[in-house]
Tab-separated table of C-alpha atoms in Angstrom:
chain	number	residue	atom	x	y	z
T	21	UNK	CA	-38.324	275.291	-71.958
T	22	UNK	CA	-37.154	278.731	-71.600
T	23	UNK	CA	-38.353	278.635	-68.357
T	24	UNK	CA	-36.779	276.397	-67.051
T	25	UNK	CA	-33.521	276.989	-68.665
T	26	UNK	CA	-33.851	280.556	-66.534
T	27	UNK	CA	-34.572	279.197	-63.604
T	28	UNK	CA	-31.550	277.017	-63.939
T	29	UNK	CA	-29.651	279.908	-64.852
T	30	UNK	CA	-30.575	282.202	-61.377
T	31	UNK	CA	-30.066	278.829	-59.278
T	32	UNK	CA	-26.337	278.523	-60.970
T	33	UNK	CA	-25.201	282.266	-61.028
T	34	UNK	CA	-24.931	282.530	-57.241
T	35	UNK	CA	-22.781	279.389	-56.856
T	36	UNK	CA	-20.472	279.789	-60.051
T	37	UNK	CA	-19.900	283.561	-58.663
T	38	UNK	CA	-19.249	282.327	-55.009
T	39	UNK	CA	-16.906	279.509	-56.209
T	40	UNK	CA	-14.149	281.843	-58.081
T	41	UNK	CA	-13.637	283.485	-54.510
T	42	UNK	CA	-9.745	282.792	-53.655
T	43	UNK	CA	-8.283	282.818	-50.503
T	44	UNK	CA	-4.712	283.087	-50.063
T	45	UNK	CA	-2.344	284.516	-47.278
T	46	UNK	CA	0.434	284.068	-44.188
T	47	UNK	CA	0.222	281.227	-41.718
T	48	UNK	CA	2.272	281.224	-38.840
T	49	UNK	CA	2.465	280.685	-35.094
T	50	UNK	CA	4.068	277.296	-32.535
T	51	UNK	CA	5.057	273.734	-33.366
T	52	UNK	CA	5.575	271.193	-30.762
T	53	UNK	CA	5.384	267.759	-31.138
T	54	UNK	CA	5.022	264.544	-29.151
T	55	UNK	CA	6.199	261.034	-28.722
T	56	UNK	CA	8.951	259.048	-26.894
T	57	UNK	CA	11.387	262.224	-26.204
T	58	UNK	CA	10.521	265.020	-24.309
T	59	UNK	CA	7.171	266.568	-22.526
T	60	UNK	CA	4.150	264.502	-23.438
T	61	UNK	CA	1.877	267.927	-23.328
T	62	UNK	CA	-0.330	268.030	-26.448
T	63	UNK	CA	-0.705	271.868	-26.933
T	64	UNK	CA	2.761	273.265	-25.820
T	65	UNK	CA	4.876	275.197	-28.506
T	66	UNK	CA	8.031	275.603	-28.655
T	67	UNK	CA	9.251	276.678	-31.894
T	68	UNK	CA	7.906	278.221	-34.588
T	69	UNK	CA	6.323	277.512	-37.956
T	70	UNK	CA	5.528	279.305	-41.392
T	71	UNK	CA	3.661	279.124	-44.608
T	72	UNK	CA	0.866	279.850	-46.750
T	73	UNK	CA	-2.351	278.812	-47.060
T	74	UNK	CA	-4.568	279.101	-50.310
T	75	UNK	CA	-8.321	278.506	-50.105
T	76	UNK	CA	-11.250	278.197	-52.927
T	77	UNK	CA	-14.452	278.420	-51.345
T	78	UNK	CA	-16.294	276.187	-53.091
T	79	UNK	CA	-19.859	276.985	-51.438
T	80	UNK	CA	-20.659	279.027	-47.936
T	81	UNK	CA	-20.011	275.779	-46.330
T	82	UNK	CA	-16.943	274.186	-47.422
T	83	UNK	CA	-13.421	275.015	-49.203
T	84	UNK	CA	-10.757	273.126	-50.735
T	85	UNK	CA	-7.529	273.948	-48.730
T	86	UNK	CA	-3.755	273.798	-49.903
T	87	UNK	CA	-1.298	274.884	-46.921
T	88	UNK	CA	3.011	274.493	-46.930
T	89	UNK	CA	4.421	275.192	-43.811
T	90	UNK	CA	8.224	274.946	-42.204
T	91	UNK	CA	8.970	274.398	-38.883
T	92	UNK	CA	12.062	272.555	-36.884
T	93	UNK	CA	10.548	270.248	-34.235
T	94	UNK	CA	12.560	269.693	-30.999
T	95	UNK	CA	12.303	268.063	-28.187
T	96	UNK	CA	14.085	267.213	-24.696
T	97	UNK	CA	13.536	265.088	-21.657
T	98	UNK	CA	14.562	267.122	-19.613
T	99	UNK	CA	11.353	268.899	-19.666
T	100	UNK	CA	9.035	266.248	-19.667
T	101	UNK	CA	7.104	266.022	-16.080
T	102	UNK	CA	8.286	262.154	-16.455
T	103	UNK	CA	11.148	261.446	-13.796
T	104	UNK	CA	12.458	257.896	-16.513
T	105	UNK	CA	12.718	260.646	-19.584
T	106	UNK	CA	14.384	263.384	-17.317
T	107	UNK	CA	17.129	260.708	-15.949
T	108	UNK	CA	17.440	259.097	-19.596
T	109	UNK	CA	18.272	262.725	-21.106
T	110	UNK	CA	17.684	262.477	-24.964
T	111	UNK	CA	16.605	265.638	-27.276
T	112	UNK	CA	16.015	265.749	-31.181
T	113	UNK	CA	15.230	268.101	-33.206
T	114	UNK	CA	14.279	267.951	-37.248
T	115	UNK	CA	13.590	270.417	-39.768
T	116	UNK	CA	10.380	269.465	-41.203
T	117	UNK	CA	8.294	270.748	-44.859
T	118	UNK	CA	4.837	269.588	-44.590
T	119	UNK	CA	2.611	270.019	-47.935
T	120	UNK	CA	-1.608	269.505	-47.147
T	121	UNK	CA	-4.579	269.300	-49.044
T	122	UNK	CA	-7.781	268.636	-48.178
T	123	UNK	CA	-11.611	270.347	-46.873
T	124	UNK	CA	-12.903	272.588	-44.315
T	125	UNK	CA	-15.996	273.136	-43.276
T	126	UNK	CA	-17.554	275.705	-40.859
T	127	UNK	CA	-20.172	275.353	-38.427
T	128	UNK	CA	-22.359	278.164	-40.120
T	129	UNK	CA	-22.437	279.734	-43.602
T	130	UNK	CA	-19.637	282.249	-44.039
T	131	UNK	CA	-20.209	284.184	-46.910
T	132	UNK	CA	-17.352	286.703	-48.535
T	133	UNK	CA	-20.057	288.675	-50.537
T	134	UNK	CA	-21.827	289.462	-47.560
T	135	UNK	CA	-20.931	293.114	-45.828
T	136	UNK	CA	-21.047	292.634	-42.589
T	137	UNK	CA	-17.977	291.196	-40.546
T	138	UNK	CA	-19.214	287.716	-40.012
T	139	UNK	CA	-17.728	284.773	-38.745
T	140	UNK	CA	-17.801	280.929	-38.049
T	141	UNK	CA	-15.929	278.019	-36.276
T	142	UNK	CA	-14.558	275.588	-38.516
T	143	UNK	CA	-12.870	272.109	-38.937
T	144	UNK	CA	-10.703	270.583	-40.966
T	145	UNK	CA	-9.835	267.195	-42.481
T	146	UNK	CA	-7.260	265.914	-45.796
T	147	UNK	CA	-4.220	264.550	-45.932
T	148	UNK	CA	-0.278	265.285	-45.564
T	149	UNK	CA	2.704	264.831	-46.961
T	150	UNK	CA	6.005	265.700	-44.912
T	151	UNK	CA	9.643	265.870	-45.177
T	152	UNK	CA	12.181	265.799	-42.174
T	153	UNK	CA	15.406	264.937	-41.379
T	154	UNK	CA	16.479	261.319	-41.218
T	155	UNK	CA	17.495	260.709	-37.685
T	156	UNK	CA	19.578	257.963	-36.407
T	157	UNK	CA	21.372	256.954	-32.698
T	158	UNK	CA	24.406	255.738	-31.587
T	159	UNK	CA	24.812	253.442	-28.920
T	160	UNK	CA	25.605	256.413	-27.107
T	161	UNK	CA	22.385	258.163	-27.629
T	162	UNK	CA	23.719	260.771	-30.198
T	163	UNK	CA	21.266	261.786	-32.973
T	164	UNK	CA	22.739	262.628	-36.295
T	165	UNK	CA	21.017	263.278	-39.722
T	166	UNK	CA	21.445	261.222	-42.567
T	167	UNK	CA	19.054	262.795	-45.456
T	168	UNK	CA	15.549	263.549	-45.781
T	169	UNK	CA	12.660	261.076	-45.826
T	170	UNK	CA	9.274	261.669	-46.297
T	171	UNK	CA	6.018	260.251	-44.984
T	172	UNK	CA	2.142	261.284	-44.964
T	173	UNK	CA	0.588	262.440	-41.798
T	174	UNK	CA	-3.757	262.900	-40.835
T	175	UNK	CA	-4.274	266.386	-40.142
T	176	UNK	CA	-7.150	266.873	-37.752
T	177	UNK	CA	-7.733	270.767	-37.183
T	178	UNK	CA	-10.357	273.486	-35.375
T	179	UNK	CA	-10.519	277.085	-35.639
T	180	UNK	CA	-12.507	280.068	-36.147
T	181	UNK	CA	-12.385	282.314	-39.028
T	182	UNK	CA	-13.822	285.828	-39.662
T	183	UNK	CA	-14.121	288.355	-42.317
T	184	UNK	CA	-12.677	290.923	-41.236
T	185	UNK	CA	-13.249	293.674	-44.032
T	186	UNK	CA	-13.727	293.844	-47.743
T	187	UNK	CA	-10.870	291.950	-48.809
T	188	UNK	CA	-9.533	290.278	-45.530
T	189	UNK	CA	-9.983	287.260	-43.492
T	190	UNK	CA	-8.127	286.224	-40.541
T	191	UNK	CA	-8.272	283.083	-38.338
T	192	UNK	CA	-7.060	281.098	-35.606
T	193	UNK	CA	-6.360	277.180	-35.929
T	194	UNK	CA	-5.011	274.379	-33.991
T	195	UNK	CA	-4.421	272.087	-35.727
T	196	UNK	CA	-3.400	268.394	-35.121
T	197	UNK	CA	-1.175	265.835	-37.123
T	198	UNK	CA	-0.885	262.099	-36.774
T	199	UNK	CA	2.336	260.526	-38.677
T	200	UNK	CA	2.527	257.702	-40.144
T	201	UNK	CA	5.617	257.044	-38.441
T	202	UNK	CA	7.222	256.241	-34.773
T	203	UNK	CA	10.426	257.941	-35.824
T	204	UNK	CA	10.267	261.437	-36.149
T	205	UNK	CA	12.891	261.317	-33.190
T	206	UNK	CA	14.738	258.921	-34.727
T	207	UNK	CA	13.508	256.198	-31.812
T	208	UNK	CA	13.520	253.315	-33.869
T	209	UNK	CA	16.562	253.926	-36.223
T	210	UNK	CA	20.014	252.871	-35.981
T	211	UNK	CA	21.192	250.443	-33.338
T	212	UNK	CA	19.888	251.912	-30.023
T	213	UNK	CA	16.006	251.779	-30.425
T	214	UNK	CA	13.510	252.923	-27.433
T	215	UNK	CA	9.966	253.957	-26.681
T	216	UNK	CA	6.942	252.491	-27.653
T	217	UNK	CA	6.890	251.011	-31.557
T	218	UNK	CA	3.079	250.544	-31.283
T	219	UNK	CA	2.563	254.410	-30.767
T	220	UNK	CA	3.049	256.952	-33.651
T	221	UNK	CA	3.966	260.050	-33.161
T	222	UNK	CA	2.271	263.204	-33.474
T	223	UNK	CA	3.028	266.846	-34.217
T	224	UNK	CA	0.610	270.114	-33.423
T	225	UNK	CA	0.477	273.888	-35.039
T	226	UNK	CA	-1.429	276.309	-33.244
T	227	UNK	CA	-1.140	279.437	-35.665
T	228	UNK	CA	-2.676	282.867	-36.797
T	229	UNK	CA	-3.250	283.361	-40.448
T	230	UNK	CA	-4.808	286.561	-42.733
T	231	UNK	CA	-5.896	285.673	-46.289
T	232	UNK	CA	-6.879	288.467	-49.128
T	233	UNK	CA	-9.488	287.219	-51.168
T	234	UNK	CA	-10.794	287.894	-54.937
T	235	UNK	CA	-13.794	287.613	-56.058
């Protein structure tokens, strides 16, 4: 019995160390998004964004994630490569708070207790909450805000990630979101709807980010 209650004890000790390693740090870089106003180009920012990201590393495979980030989407047909947006003429733009949760997990074990400079590609998957201005259009094609709404968005997201001394990390990400929603431009509220209602829109970050992390 005490034998095995010792072996259970060496197979435990490396994982219960390994999970109290916390990440947490900056995340920044571009925001664009797409839909039915403005360039239809996937990776293409144009403003910023900026947040934090925490991590807990629950084994050298996965991590429970918890990211907020700010950013103020725009758009504007004018520089979409589509001659029907560029002659229609609309723009947006939305201030938008987007909370996420959810798992990563890399391609190879990455290890913070390990001393050399390591690192791995990654992806990850959860769920999103957002909140952005209400938009709304006159006849005459004039956004204008009326409050904040909120709505949940997929985030679908690669990167790499590598130690890069004792207490750092830093990483690179693009990440993708789907909304729940076909009117972040405000296309299909108010009196003057347009685009397509059976296409929701999406919204990319493609960021930098350096965590410390404790042991």
């Amino acid at each position: 019995m005490r034998y095995i209650l010792a072996v259970l004890l060496m197979t435990l000790t490396p994982t219960a160390a390994l999970s109290q390693q916390v990440e947490i740090g900056p995340f920044a870089g571009g925001a664009n998004y797409v839909g039915d106003v403005g360039a239809s180009t996937y990776i293409n920012p144009n403003t910023l964004f900026g947040g934090f990201l925490f991590k807990y590393n629950a084994s050298t495979r996965h991590s429970y994630r918890l990211s907020v980030l700010y950013t103020e989407l725009s758009a504007d047909d004018r520089k979409s490569a589509d001659l029907r947006r560029q002659n229609r003429g609309y723009s947006f733009s939305t201030r938008l708070l987007e909370i996420s949760v959810g798992l990563e997990f890399t391609f190879e074990k990455f290890n913070l207790t390990r001393r050399d400079n390591h690192g791995t590609p990654y992806i990850y998957i959860g769920v999103n909450y957002y909140f952005a201005d209400q938009l709304n259009r006159t006849p005459k094609g004039i956004e204008k805000e009326e409050g904040v709404v909120g709505n949940f968005s997929i985030p679908i997201s690669l990167g790499y990630k590598r130690k890069l001394n004792s207490f750092l990390t830093g990483g690179i990400e693009l990440g993708a979101r789907y909304a729940l929603t076909d009117d972040l431009d405000g296309s299909h509220s108010g009196v003057n709807d347009f685009g397509n209602p059976n296409s929701n829109d999406w919204y990319i970050f493609t960021g930098l980010y350096v965590t410390i992390f404790i042991n």
